[in-house]
Amino acid sequence: GLAGAGLLPADPAARLLAERRQALGDGFLDALLLYRQERNKPAGKQTQAWLDAFALKTRAVLAVLEAEAPALRASRFDLGLIAIGCALSYLDYRFPDLAWRDGHPALAAWHQDFSARPSVARSQPDETP
């Protein structure tokens, strides 16, 4: 299981932190999937209020993660970091126009290190967006 693989810490406080980060990463990815679905609609079918709400959510999560980036860097690799890293990788893959690294230098540096991990690099999609 995940605990046996070392992806969920045994210590209760560390486990709670990993699970909170996993929830944040998973929720961020859920919002990004819906954001992309709305952006992919024909222009006349898009709902601007939804696009604005997804953009606001994206900015809010990135601000939280930028503030937390030093703690992410100091943490051991676990399920929470995987969820956050995957959400940011999806943001790169499907939203290159958002240039999320601008204004988030600590998070960008953390994600660069995350992406360089061999297990992460092997899991990158082969096709272009």
Short mmCIF file of C-alpha atoms in Angstrom, two decimals:
data_model
loop_
_atom_site.label_atom_id
_atom_site.label_comp_id
_atom_site.label_asym_id
_atom_site.label_seq_id
_atom_site.Cartn_x
_atom_site.Cartn_y
_atom_site.Cartn_z
CA GLY A 1 0.00 0.00 0.00
CA LEU A 2 0.88 3.66 0.01
CA ALA A 3 2.11 3.60 3.61
CA GLY A 4 4.34 0.62 2.84
CA ALA A 5 5.75 2.43 -0.17
CA GLY A 6 6.63 5.38 2.04
CA LEU A 7 4.18 7.68 0.26
CA LEU A 8 2.10 8.28 3.40
CA PRO A 9 4.10 9.03 6.54
CA ALA A 10 3.47 6.91 9.63
CA ASP A 11 3.72 9.90 12.00
CA PRO A 12 0.16 11.26 12.48
CA ALA A 13 1.09 14.95 12.06
CA ALA A 14 3.22 14.29 8.98
CA ARG A 15 0.49 12.07 7.54
CA LEU A 16 -2.13 14.77 8.06
CA LEU A 17 0.08 17.30 6.27
CA ALA A 18 0.63 14.89 3.36
CA GLU A 19 -3.10 14.23 3.15
CA ARG A 20 -3.90 17.98 3.25
CA ARG A 21 -1.44 18.55 0.42
CA GLN A 22 -2.93 15.65 -1.52
CA ALA A 23 -6.40 17.17 -1.11
CA LEU A 24 -5.13 20.56 -2.29
CA GLY A 25 -3.41 19.04 -5.33
CA ASP A 26 -6.40 16.85 -6.18
CA GLY A 27 -8.85 19.74 -5.78
CA PHE A 28 -6.64 21.98 -7.89
CA LEU A 29 -6.51 19.39 -10.64
CA ASP A 30 -10.30 18.93 -10.47
CA ALA A 31 -10.77 22.69 -10.96
CA LEU A 32 -8.24 22.75 -13.81
CA LEU A 33 -10.08 19.96 -15.64
CA LEU A 34 -13.33 21.95 -15.46
CA TYR A 35 -11.50 25.16 -16.43
CA ARG A 36 -10.11 23.48 -19.53
CA GLN A 37 -13.51 22.03 -20.43
CA GLU A 38 -15.02 25.52 -20.30
CA ARG A 39 -12.16 27.07 -22.30
CA ASN A 40 -12.52 24.41 -24.98
CA LYS A 41 -16.14 25.31 -25.70
CA PRO A 42 -16.84 27.46 -28.75
CA ALA A 43 -16.51 31.14 -27.85
CA GLY A 44 -20.27 31.74 -27.93
CA LYS A 45 -20.92 28.83 -25.56
CA GLN A 46 -18.41 29.77 -22.87
CA THR A 47 -19.66 31.25 -19.60
CA GLN A 48 -17.44 34.19 -18.69
CA ALA A 49 -18.39 34.06 -15.00
CA TRP A 50 -17.15 30.46 -14.86
CA LEU A 51 -13.92 31.32 -16.66
CA ASP A 52 -13.37 34.18 -14.20
CA ALA A 53 -14.07 31.89 -11.23
CA PHE A 54 -11.63 29.23 -12.47
CA ALA A 55 -8.97 31.90 -13.07
CA LEU A 56 -9.51 33.21 -9.52
CA LYS A 57 -9.24 29.70 -8.06
CA THR A 58 -6.06 29.07 -10.03
CA ARG A 59 -4.46 32.31 -8.80
CA ALA A 60 -5.50 31.56 -5.21
CA VAL A 61 -4.03 28.05 -5.22
CA LEU A 62 -0.81 29.27 -6.82
CA ALA A 63 -0.49 31.98 -4.14
CA VAL A 64 -0.93 29.40 -1.36
CA LEU A 65 1.58 27.06 -2.98
CA GLU A 66 4.11 29.86 -3.53
CA ALA A 67 3.94 30.66 0.18
CA GLU A 68 4.29 26.97 1.02
CA ALA A 69 7.10 26.27 -1.49
CA PRO A 70 9.93 26.43 1.11
CA ALA A 71 8.09 23.83 3.20
CA LEU A 72 7.51 21.69 0.11
CA ARG A 73 11.22 21.82 -0.63
CA ALA A 74 12.04 20.76 2.95
CA SER A 75 9.59 17.83 2.90
CA ARG A 76 10.30 14.25 2.01
CA PHE A 77 8.69 12.97 -1.19
CA ASP A 78 5.18 11.76 -0.42
CA LEU A 79 1.67 11.52 -1.83
CA GLY A 80 0.93 15.18 -1.08
CA LEU A 81 3.90 16.38 -3.10
CA ILE A 82 2.98 14.05 -5.94
CA ALA A 83 -0.56 15.49 -6.11
CA ILE A 84 0.68 19.09 -6.12
CA GLY A 85 3.42 18.34 -8.63
CA CYS A 86 1.01 16.57 -10.97
CA ALA A 87 -1.47 19.46 -10.83
CA LEU A 88 1.30 21.90 -11.73
CA SER A 89 2.47 19.63 -14.54
CA TYR A 90 -1.10 19.55 -15.89
CA LEU A 91 -1.15 23.34 -15.70
CA ASP A 92 2.00 23.36 -17.86
CA TYR A 93 0.57 20.82 -20.27
CA ARG A 94 -2.90 22.28 -20.84
CA PHE A 95 -2.49 25.96 -19.90
CA PRO A 96 0.89 27.09 -21.23
CA ASP A 97 -0.61 30.52 -21.92
CA LEU A 98 -1.08 31.18 -18.19
CA ALA A 99 2.70 31.32 -17.61
CA TRP A 100 2.12 30.39 -13.95
CA ARG A 101 5.82 30.58 -13.09
CA ASP A 102 5.70 34.38 -13.47
CA GLY A 103 5.28 35.67 -9.95
CA HIS A 104 5.79 32.25 -8.35
CA PRO A 105 9.59 31.78 -8.36
CA ALA A 106 9.85 29.55 -5.28
CA LEU A 107 7.08 27.25 -6.52
CA ALA A 108 8.60 27.19 -10.01
CA ALA A 109 11.97 26.15 -8.55
CA TRP A 110 10.33 23.43 -6.45
CA HIS A 111 8.40 22.12 -9.48
CA GLN A 112 11.57 22.06 -11.57
CA ASP A 113 13.19 19.81 -8.96
CA PHE A 114 10.02 17.70 -8.72
CA SER A 115 9.93 17.26 -12.52
CA ALA A 116 13.59 16.21 -12.61
CA ARG A 117 12.96 13.21 -10.35
CA PRO A 118 13.46 10.07 -12.48
CA SER A 119 10.06 8.62 -11.50
CA VAL A 120 8.32 11.84 -12.51
CA ALA A 121 10.29 12.31 -15.73
CA ARG A 122 9.37 8.77 -16.82
CA SER A 123 5.67 9.52 -16.37
CA GLN A 124 5.48 12.56 -18.66
CA PRO A 125 3.05 12.24 -21.58
CA ASP A 126 4.59 11.64 -24.99
CA GLU A 127 2.04 13.47 -27.08
CA THR A 128 1.95 17.24 -27.50
CA PRO A 129 -0.92 19.24 -26.00
#
